[in-house]
Short mmCIF file of C-alpha atoms in Angstrom, two decimals:
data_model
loop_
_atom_site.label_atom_id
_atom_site.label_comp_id
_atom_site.label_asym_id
_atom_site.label_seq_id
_atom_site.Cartn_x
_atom_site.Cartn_y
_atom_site.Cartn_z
CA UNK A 1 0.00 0.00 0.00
CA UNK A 2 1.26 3.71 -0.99
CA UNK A 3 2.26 5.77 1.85
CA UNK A 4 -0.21 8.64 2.94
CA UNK A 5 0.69 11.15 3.69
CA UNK A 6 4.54 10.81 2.88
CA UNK A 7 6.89 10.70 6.08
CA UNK A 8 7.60 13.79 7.78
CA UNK A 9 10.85 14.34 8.83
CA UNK A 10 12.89 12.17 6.70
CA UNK A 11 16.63 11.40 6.29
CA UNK A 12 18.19 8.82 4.26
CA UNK A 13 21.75 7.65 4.39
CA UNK A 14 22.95 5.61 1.55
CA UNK A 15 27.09 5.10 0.11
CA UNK A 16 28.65 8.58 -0.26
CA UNK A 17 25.30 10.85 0.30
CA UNK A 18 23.17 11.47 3.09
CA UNK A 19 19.80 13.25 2.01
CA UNK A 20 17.89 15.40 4.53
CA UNK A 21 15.49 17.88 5.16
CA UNK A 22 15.93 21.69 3.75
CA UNK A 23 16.66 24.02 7.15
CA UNK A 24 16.08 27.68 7.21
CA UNK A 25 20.17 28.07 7.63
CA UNK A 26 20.80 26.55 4.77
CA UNK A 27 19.10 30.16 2.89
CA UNK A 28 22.31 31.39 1.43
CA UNK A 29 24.12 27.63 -0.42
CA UNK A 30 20.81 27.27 -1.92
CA UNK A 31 20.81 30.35 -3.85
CA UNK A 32 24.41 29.74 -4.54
CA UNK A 33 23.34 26.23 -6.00
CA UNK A 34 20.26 27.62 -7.96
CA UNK A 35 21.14 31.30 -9.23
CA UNK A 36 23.53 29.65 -11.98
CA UNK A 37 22.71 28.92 -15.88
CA UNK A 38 22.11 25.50 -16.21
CA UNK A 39 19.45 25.41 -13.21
CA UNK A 40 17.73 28.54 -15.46
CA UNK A 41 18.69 26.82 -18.57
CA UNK A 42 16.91 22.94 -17.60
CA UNK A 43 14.59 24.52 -14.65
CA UNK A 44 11.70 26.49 -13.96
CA UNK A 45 13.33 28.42 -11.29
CA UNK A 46 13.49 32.21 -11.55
CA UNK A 47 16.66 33.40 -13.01
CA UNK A 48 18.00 35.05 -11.30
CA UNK A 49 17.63 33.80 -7.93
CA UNK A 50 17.78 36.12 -5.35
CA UNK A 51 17.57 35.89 -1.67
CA UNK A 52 13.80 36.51 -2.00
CA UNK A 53 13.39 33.94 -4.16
CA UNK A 54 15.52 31.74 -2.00
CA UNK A 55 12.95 32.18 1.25
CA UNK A 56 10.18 31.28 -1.02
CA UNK A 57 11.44 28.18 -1.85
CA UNK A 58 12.39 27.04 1.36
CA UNK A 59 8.41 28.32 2.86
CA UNK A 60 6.84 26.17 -0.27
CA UNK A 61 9.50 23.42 0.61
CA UNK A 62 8.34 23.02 4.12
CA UNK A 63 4.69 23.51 3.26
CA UNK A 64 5.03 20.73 1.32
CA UNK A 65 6.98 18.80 3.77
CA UNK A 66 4.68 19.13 6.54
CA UNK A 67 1.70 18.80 4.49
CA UNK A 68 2.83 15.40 3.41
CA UNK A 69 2.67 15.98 -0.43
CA UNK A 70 6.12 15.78 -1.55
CA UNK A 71 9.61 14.54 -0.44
CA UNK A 72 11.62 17.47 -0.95
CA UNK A 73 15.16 16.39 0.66
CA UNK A 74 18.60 18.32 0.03
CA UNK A 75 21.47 16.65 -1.18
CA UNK A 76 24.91 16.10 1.19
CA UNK A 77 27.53 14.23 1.51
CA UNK A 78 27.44 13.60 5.46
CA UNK A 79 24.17 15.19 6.66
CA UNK A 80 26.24 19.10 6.40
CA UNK A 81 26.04 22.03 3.67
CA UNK A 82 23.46 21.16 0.54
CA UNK A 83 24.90 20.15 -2.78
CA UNK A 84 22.25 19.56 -4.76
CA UNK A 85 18.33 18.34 -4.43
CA UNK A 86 16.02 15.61 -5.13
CA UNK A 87 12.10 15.30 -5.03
CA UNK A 88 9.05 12.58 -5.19
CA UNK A 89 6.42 14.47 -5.86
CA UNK A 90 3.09 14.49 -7.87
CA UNK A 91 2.04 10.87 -5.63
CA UNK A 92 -0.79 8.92 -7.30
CA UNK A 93 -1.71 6.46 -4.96
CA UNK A 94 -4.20 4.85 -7.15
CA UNK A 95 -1.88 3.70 -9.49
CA UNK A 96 1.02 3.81 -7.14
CA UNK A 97 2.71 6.10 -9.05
CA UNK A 98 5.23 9.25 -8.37
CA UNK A 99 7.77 11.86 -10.27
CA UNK A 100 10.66 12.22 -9.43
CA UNK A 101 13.67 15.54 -10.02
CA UNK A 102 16.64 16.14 -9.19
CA UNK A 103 19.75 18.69 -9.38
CA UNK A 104 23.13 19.23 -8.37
CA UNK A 105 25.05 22.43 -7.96
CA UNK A 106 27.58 22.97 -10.28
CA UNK A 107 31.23 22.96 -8.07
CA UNK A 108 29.61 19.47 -6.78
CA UNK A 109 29.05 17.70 -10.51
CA UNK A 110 30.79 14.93 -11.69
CA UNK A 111 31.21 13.24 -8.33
CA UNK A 112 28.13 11.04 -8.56
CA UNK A 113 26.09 12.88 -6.37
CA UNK A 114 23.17 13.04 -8.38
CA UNK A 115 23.43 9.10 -9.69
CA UNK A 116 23.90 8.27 -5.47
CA UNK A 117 20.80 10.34 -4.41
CA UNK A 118 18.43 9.37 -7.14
CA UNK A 119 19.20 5.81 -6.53
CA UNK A 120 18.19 6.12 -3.11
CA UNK A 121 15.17 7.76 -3.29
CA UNK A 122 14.46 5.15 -6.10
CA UNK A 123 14.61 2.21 -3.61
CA UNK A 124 13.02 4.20 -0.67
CA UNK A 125 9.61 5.02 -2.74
CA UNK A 126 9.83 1.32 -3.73
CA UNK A 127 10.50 -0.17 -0.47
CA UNK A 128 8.68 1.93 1.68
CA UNK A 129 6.62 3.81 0.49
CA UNK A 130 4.77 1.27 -1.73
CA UNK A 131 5.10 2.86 -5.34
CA UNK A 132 5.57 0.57 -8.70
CA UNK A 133 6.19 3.14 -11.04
CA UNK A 134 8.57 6.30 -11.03
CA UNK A 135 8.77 9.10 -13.83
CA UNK A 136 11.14 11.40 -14.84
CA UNK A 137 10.29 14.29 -17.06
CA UNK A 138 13.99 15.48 -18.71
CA UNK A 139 14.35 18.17 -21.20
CA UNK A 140 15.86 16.22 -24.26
CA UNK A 141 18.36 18.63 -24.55
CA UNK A 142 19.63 17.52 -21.00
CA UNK A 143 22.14 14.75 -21.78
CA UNK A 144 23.75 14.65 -18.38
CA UNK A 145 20.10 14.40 -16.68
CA UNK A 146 19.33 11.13 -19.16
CA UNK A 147 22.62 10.09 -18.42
CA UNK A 148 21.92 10.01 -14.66
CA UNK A 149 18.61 8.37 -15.36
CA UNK A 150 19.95 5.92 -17.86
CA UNK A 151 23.06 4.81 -15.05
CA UNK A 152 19.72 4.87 -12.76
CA UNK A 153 18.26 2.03 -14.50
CA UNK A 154 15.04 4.15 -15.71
CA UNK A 155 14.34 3.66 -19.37
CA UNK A 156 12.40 6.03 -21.98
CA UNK A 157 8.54 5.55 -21.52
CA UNK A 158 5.79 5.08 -23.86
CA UNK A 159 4.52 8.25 -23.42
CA UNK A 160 3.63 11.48 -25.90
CA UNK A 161 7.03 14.23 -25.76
CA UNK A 162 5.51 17.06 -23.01
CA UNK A 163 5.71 20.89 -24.62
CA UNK A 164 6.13 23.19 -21.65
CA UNK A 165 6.90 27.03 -22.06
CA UNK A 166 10.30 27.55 -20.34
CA UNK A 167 12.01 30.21 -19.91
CA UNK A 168 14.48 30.68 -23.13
CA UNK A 169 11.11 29.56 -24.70
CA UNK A 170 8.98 26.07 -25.36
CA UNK A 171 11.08 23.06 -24.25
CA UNK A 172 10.03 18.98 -25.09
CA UNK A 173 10.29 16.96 -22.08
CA UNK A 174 10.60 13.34 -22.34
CA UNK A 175 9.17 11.10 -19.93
CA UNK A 176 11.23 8.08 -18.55
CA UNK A 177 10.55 5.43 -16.37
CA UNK A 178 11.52 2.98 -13.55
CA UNK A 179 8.91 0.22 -13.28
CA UNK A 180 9.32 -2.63 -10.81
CA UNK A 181 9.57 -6.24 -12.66
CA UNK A 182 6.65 -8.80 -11.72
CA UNK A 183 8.71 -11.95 -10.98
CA UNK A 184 11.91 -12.68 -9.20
CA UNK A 185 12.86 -12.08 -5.57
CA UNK A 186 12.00 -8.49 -4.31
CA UNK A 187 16.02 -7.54 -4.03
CA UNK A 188 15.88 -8.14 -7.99
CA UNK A 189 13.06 -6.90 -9.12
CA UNK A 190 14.15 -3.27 -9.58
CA UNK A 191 15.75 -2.68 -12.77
CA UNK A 192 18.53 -0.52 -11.84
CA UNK A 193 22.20 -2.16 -11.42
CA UNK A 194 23.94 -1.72 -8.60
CA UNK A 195 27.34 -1.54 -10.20
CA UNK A 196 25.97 1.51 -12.36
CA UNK A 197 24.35 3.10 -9.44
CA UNK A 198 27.20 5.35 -8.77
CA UNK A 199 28.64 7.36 -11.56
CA UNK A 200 30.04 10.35 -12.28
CA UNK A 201 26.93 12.65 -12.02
#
């Protein structure tokens, strides 16, 4: 069964990452993270991202948190200063489905942050919280964000390109997938390798 409402507080510890909850401290590394081009360029964050814009995200970030809606959980390497984010978001517990995102700030890439984080939120929303089916919606211009996906194990869905106004102007946003397989022990089910789970994302 799907988890309702998702767990509030959460931290999650897996090899080389520790994901936790967004604190009001941490106001002035995430606009460092976000007010940079690529985030503008493969987001729909404001650009640029000022201190104001900074407070917002963190009061919609905790509304969402404590509302039980979304997993919203900055990225770390030992629980200290974010480097990056990842979400579950948009839950559907009818068909036990959720999206998932995620960034990483650029002095932090290549150090498989984002590969680490996403894999771990990939077997906590199967494990835990009951889902069968994770999406990702990546610009197809974003080959280090397929990249991440691809090392993830997710695979491109059978779903209709998504136009969405961003903006430098309309973007095409693929859809891709991680779907749990129906036979085999529960340890190999997932489709994701664990040898690729780390790369250089």
């Amino acid at each position: 069964m799907t988890v309702s409402p998702l767990p509030y507080p959460l931290r999650l510890a897996g090899t080389g990452v520790v994901l936790r909850e967004w604190r009001s401290e941490d106001l002035d590394d995430l606009v460092a993270l976000l007010d940079e081009p690529d985030i503008a360029r493969w987001t729909l964050m404001p650009s640029p991202f000022d201190v104001e814009a900074g407070l917002a995200y963190l009061r919609r970030a905790r509304q969402g948190r404590v509302s039980g809606s979304r997993i919203q959980l900055a990225i770390t390497a030992d629980g200290g200063p974010p480097l990056g984010e990842v979400l579950l978001f948009n839950v559907r517990s009818e068909s036990h489905e959720a999206e998932l995102g995620y960034l990483v700030g650029r002095p932090f890439r290549r150090r498989g942050l984002a590969s680490a984080a996403l894999s771990l939120l990939t077997g906590y929303a199967f494990d835990t919280l009951g889902l069968r089916r994770l999406l990702l919606r990546i610009d197809r211009g974003n080959t280090a964000s397929t990249s991440v996906a691809r090392r993830c194990g997710y695979r491109p869905a059978a779903e209709p390109p998504i136009q969405q106004a961003g903006p430098r102007g309309p973007t095409v946003l693929d859809t891709w997938e991680y779907v749990e397989a129906r036979s085999g022990p529960r340890h190999d089910r997932r489709r994701n390798v664990a040898s690729r789970r780390y790369g250089r994302r």
